[in-house]
Amino acid sequence: MNLLTSIKSQDEYFEVNTNIESLKQILNRDEKKFYFEWQTENSFIISLNFSFGSNLVLDINRKSDIIANGNLTELNEFKTKIALQTRSKYLLLLILIIPLIMMALDFSMNLGIPIPFYFIFPICLIIVLNLTNNEDKRLIRMFKEFLNFEINNTLQQNI
């Protein structure tokens, strides 16, 4: 796992075979397994309804901290492009400041901190990045599955 690619926001682009107005009607339906909110006429935010880490730590009731920003672009009257971008995780790098502070205190005050303790925080960072990246992927997968299912249902009802 490359640390820099794990921290950066992830972009996902895909096309659906429906026009933008039909897509908006599908997205406005209530039976979604994720949180959805329009920001502007063609941009929106999706989020997991529950995320193990952020719901328990941050006490978020409405949505989790696993968020993707979406944008709709109509390619023609039968195709729409959807662009999703997850949040960057640069703030998680603050976890790495703790071992630096520990090292500075140990050298200046001779506290005798065992060397393995310095590796706890980088390992925690890798674990947290892995979990959040998996949840980002799960959110995008749920969104795509919802769209595919709803668009196919709409097409079958129109036939």
PDB file of C-alpha atoms in Angstrom:
ATOM      1  CA  MET A   1       0.000   0.000   0.000  1.00  0.00           C
ATOM      2  CA  ASN A   2       1.470   3.305  -1.088  1.00  0.00           C
ATOM      3  CA  LEU A   3       1.045   5.888   1.682  1.00  0.00           C
ATOM      4  CA  LEU A   4       0.642   8.891  -0.628  1.00  0.00           C
ATOM      5  CA  THR A   5      -2.055   7.290  -2.775  1.00  0.00           C
ATOM      6  CA  SER A   6      -3.906   6.211   0.372  1.00  0.00           C
ATOM      7  CA  ILE A   7      -3.965   9.747   1.725  1.00  0.00           C
ATOM      8  CA  LYS A   8      -4.983  11.548  -1.460  1.00  0.00           C
ATOM      9  CA  SER A   9      -8.615  11.843  -2.488  1.00  0.00           C
ATOM     10  CA  GLN A  10      -9.754   9.145  -4.884  1.00  0.00           C
ATOM     11  CA  ASP A  11     -11.561  10.038  -8.114  1.00  0.00           C
ATOM     12  CA  GLU A  12     -14.076   7.733  -9.770  1.00  0.00           C
ATOM     13  CA  TYR A  13     -15.766   8.421 -13.108  1.00  0.00           C
ATOM     14  CA  PHE A  14     -18.484   6.391 -14.780  1.00  0.00           C
ATOM     15  CA  GLU A  15     -21.354   6.813 -17.202  1.00  0.00           C
ATOM     16  CA  VAL A  16     -24.965   5.750 -16.902  1.00  0.00           C
ATOM     17  CA  ASN A  17     -27.422   5.218 -19.737  1.00  0.00           C
ATOM     18  CA  THR A  18     -30.050   7.723 -18.732  1.00  0.00           C
ATOM     19  CA  ASN A  19     -30.535  11.442 -19.031  1.00  0.00           C
ATOM     20  CA  ILE A  20     -29.774  13.810 -16.203  1.00  0.00           C
ATOM     21  CA  GLU A  21     -33.430  14.483 -15.271  1.00  0.00           C
ATOM     22  CA  SER A  22     -34.243  10.774 -14.915  1.00  0.00           C
ATOM     23  CA  LEU A  23     -31.069  10.313 -12.902  1.00  0.00           C
ATOM     24  CA  LYS A  24     -32.074  13.131 -10.556  1.00  0.00           C
ATOM     25  CA  GLN A  25     -35.470  11.481 -10.017  1.00  0.00           C
ATOM     26  CA  ILE A  26     -33.738   8.192  -9.189  1.00  0.00           C
ATOM     27  CA  LEU A  27     -31.355   9.911  -6.770  1.00  0.00           C
ATOM     28  CA  ASN A  28     -34.243  11.674  -5.009  1.00  0.00           C
ATOM     29  CA  ARG A  29     -35.868   8.357  -4.039  1.00  0.00           C
ATOM     30  CA  ASP A  30     -35.852   7.509  -0.357  1.00  0.00           C
ATOM     31  CA  GLU A  31     -34.954   3.820  -0.330  1.00  0.00           C
ATOM     32  CA  LYS A  32     -31.171   4.277  -0.417  1.00  0.00           C
ATOM     33  CA  LYS A  33     -28.653   2.465   1.802  1.00  0.00           C
ATOM     34  CA  PHE A  34     -26.506   5.595   2.016  1.00  0.00           C
ATOM     35  CA  TYR A  35     -26.984   9.232   2.932  1.00  0.00           C
ATOM     36  CA  PHE A  36     -27.593  11.572  -0.027  1.00  0.00           C
ATOM     37  CA  GLU A  37     -27.819  15.364  -0.146  1.00  0.00           C
ATOM     38  CA  TRP A  38     -27.923  17.789  -3.072  1.00  0.00           C
ATOM     39  CA  GLN A  39     -25.407  20.665  -2.834  1.00  0.00           C
ATOM     40  CA  THR A  40     -26.261  22.460  -6.084  1.00  0.00           C
ATOM     41  CA  GLU A  41     -28.367  21.563  -9.094  1.00  0.00           C
ATOM     42  CA  ASN A  42     -25.868  19.001 -10.400  1.00  0.00           C
ATOM     43  CA  SER A  43     -23.582  18.298  -7.436  1.00  0.00           C
ATOM     44  CA  PHE A  44     -24.244  16.202  -4.372  1.00  0.00           C
ATOM     45  CA  ILE A  45     -22.699  14.503  -1.368  1.00  0.00           C
ATOM     46  CA  ILE A  46     -23.029  10.822  -0.544  1.00  0.00           C
ATOM     47  CA  SER A  47     -22.030   9.270   2.736  1.00  0.00           C
ATOM     48  CA  LEU A  48     -22.323   5.958   4.507  1.00  0.00           C
ATOM     49  CA  ASN A  49     -25.238   5.769   6.926  1.00  0.00           C
ATOM     50  CA  PHE A  50     -22.902   4.110   9.374  1.00  0.00           C
ATOM     51  CA  SER A  51     -19.142   4.004   9.566  1.00  0.00           C
ATOM     52  CA  PHE A  52     -17.583   1.994  12.373  1.00  0.00           C
ATOM     53  CA  GLY A  53     -14.912   4.515  13.311  1.00  0.00           C
ATOM     54  CA  SER A  54     -16.515   7.882  12.700  1.00  0.00           C
ATOM     55  CA  ASN A  55     -19.932   7.117  14.184  1.00  0.00           C
ATOM     56  CA  LEU A  56     -18.466   5.771  17.414  1.00  0.00           C
ATOM     57  CA  VAL A  57     -15.694   8.339  17.821  1.00  0.00           C
ATOM     58  CA  LEU A  58     -17.350  11.478  16.480  1.00  0.00           C
ATOM     59  CA  ASP A  59     -20.957  10.673  17.549  1.00  0.00           C
ATOM     60  CA  ILE A  60     -22.377  11.581  14.145  1.00  0.00           C
ATOM     61  CA  ASN A  61     -26.054  10.709  13.847  1.00  0.00           C
ATOM     62  CA  ARG A  62     -26.977  11.798  10.323  1.00  0.00           C
ATOM     63  CA  LYS A  63     -24.048  10.519   8.284  1.00  0.00           C
ATOM     64  CA  SER A  64     -20.572   9.171   8.708  1.00  0.00           C
ATOM     65  CA  ASP A  65     -17.305  10.874   7.981  1.00  0.00           C
ATOM     66  CA  ILE A  66     -16.854   8.670   4.888  1.00  0.00           C
ATOM     67  CA  ILE A  67     -17.987  11.171   2.246  1.00  0.00           C
ATOM     68  CA  ALA A  68     -17.766  11.450  -1.519  1.00  0.00           C
ATOM     69  CA  ASN A  69     -18.629  14.552  -3.527  1.00  0.00           C
ATOM     70  CA  GLY A  70     -20.453  13.862  -6.767  1.00  0.00           C
ATOM     71  CA  ASN A  71     -21.070  15.833  -9.916  1.00  0.00           C
ATOM     72  CA  LEU A  72     -23.430  15.079 -12.812  1.00  0.00           C
ATOM     73  CA  THR A  73     -22.610  16.039 -16.402  1.00  0.00           C
ATOM     74  CA  GLU A  74     -25.018  15.321 -19.239  1.00  0.00           C
ATOM     75  CA  LEU A  75     -23.124  13.890 -22.222  1.00  0.00           C
ATOM     76  CA  ASN A  76     -26.181  13.596 -24.483  1.00  0.00           C
ATOM     77  CA  GLU A  77     -29.893  13.016 -23.990  1.00  0.00           C
ATOM     78  CA  PHE A  78     -29.323   9.342 -23.145  1.00  0.00           C
ATOM     79  CA  LYS A  79     -26.021   9.406 -21.208  1.00  0.00           C
ATOM     80  CA  THR A  80     -24.852  11.100 -18.038  1.00  0.00           C
ATOM     81  CA  LYS A  81     -21.342  11.164 -16.613  1.00  0.00           C
ATOM     82  CA  ILE A  82     -20.968  10.894 -12.851  1.00  0.00           C
ATOM     83  CA  ALA A  83     -17.767  12.020 -11.152  1.00  0.00           C
ATOM     84  CA  LEU A  84     -17.173  11.025  -7.522  1.00  0.00           C
ATOM     85  CA  GLN A  85     -14.339  12.293  -5.358  1.00  0.00           C
ATOM     86  CA  THR A  86     -13.649  11.018  -1.854  1.00  0.00           C
ATOM     87  CA  ARG A  87     -12.145  13.158   0.886  1.00  0.00           C
ATOM     88  CA  SER A  88      -8.409  13.397   1.327  1.00  0.00           C
ATOM     89  CA  LYS A  89      -6.959  12.070   4.557  1.00  0.00           C
ATOM     90  CA  TYR A  90      -4.032  14.431   5.103  1.00  0.00           C
ATOM     91  CA  LEU A  91      -5.168  15.227   8.663  1.00  0.00           C
ATOM     92  CA  LEU A  92      -4.431  11.632   9.621  1.00  0.00           C
ATOM     93  CA  LEU A  93      -0.745  12.447   9.214  1.00  0.00           C
ATOM     94  CA  LEU A  94      -1.017  14.287  12.535  1.00  0.00           C
ATOM     95  CA  ILE A  95      -0.814  10.830  14.115  1.00  0.00           C
ATOM     96  CA  LEU A  96       2.856  10.810  13.095  1.00  0.00           C
ATOM     97  CA  ILE A  97       3.600  13.918  15.168  1.00  0.00           C
ATOM     98  CA  ILE A  98       3.128  11.970  18.405  1.00  0.00           C
ATOM     99  CA  PRO A  99       6.248   9.774  18.007  1.00  0.00           C
ATOM    100  CA  LEU A 100       8.290  12.868  17.101  1.00  0.00           C
ATOM    101  CA  ILE A 101       7.149  14.580  20.302  1.00  0.00           C
ATOM    102  CA  MET A 102       7.904  11.393  22.248  1.00  0.00           C
ATOM    103  CA  MET A 103      11.394  11.260  20.733  1.00  0.00           C
ATOM    104  CA  ALA A 104      12.100  14.920  21.515  1.00  0.00           C
ATOM    105  CA  LEU A 105      10.931  14.474  25.123  1.00  0.00           C
ATOM    106  CA  ASP A 106      12.939  11.279  25.480  1.00  0.00           C
ATOM    107  CA  PHE A 107      16.137  12.895  24.221  1.00  0.00           C
ATOM    108  CA  SER A 108      15.724  16.078  26.278  1.00  0.00           C
ATOM    109  CA  MET A 109      14.491  14.542  29.551  1.00  0.00           C
ATOM    110  CA  ASN A 110      15.937  11.045  29.235  1.00  0.00           C
ATOM    111  CA  LEU A 111      12.558   9.389  29.948  1.00  0.00           C
ATOM    112  CA  GLY A 112      13.631   5.956  28.745  1.00  0.00           C
ATOM    113  CA  ILE A 113      10.742   5.346  26.339  1.00  0.00           C
ATOM    114  CA  PRO A 114      11.192   1.893  24.761  1.00  0.00           C
ATOM    115  CA  ILE A 115      11.901   1.992  21.007  1.00  0.00           C
ATOM    116  CA  PRO A 116       8.885  -0.215  20.022  1.00  0.00           C
ATOM    117  CA  PHE A 117       6.524   2.494  21.322  1.00  0.00           C
ATOM    118  CA  TYR A 118       7.666   4.784  18.510  1.00  0.00           C
ATOM    119  CA  PHE A 119       6.278   2.339  15.948  1.00  0.00           C
ATOM    120  CA  ILE A 120       2.768   2.117  17.414  1.00  0.00           C
ATOM    121  CA  PHE A 121       1.528   5.345  15.799  1.00  0.00           C
ATOM    122  CA  PRO A 122       2.789   4.667  12.250  1.00  0.00           C
ATOM    123  CA  ILE A 123       1.218   1.210  12.429  1.00  0.00           C
ATOM    124  CA  CYS A 124      -2.040   2.784  13.647  1.00  0.00           C
ATOM    125  CA  LEU A 125      -1.891   5.218  10.735  1.00  0.00           C
ATOM    126  CA  ILE A 126      -1.570   2.370   8.243  1.00  0.00           C
ATOM    127  CA  ILE A 127      -4.495   0.506   9.840  1.00  0.00           C
ATOM    128  CA  VAL A 128      -6.737   3.598   9.899  1.00  0.00           C
ATOM    129  CA  LEU A 129      -5.872   4.458   6.273  1.00  0.00           C
ATOM    130  CA  ASN A 130      -6.663   0.915   5.214  1.00  0.00           C
ATOM    131  CA  LEU A 131     -10.028   0.977   7.006  1.00  0.00           C
ATOM    132  CA  THR A 132     -11.064   4.356   5.612  1.00  0.00           C
ATOM    133  CA  ASN A 133     -10.011   3.418   2.074  1.00  0.00           C
ATOM    134  CA  ASN A 134     -12.074   0.228   2.321  1.00  0.00           C
ATOM    135  CA  GLU A 135     -15.064   2.235   3.506  1.00  0.00           C
ATOM    136  CA  ASP A 136     -14.588   4.728   0.647  1.00  0.00           C
ATOM    137  CA  LYS A 137     -14.660   1.810  -1.789  1.00  0.00           C
ATOM    138  CA  ARG A 138     -17.749   0.372  -0.071  1.00  0.00           C
ATOM    139  CA  LEU A 139     -19.572   3.712  -0.385  1.00  0.00           C
ATOM    140  CA  ILE A 140     -18.803   3.989  -4.105  1.00  0.00           C
ATOM    141  CA  ARG A 141     -19.783   0.340  -4.656  1.00  0.00           C
ATOM    142  CA  MET A 142     -23.124   0.873  -2.844  1.00  0.00           C
ATOM    143  CA  PHE A 143     -23.802   3.992  -4.914  1.00  0.00           C
ATOM    144  CA  LYS A 144     -23.075   2.186  -8.196  1.00  0.00           C
ATOM    145  CA  GLU A 145     -25.172  -0.835  -7.211  1.00  0.00           C
ATOM    146  CA  PHE A 146     -28.081   1.425  -6.265  1.00  0.00           C
ATOM    147  CA  LEU A 147     -27.893   3.282  -9.580  1.00  0.00           C
ATOM    148  CA  ASN A 148     -27.588   0.108 -11.665  1.00  0.00           C
ATOM    149  CA  PHE A 149     -30.530  -1.498  -9.891  1.00  0.00           C
ATOM    150  CA  GLU A 150     -32.773   1.568 -10.117  1.00  0.00           C
ATOM    151  CA  ILE A 151     -31.908   2.357 -13.735  1.00  0.00           C
ATOM    152  CA  ASN A 152     -32.544  -1.260 -14.772  1.00  0.00           C
ATOM    153  CA  ASN A 153     -35.880  -1.250 -12.892  1.00  0.00           C
ATOM    154  CA  THR A 154     -36.877   1.998 -14.584  1.00  0.00           C
ATOM    155  CA  LEU A 155     -35.968   0.607 -18.007  1.00  0.00           C
ATOM    156  CA  GLN A 156     -37.914  -2.599 -17.403  1.00  0.00           C
ATOM    157  CA  GLN A 157     -40.988  -0.666 -16.267  1.00  0.00           C
ATOM    158  CA  ASN A 158     -40.898   1.462 -19.415  1.00  0.00           C
ATOM    159  CA  ILE A 159     -40.758  -1.596 -21.704  1.00  0.00           C
TER     160      ILE A 159
END
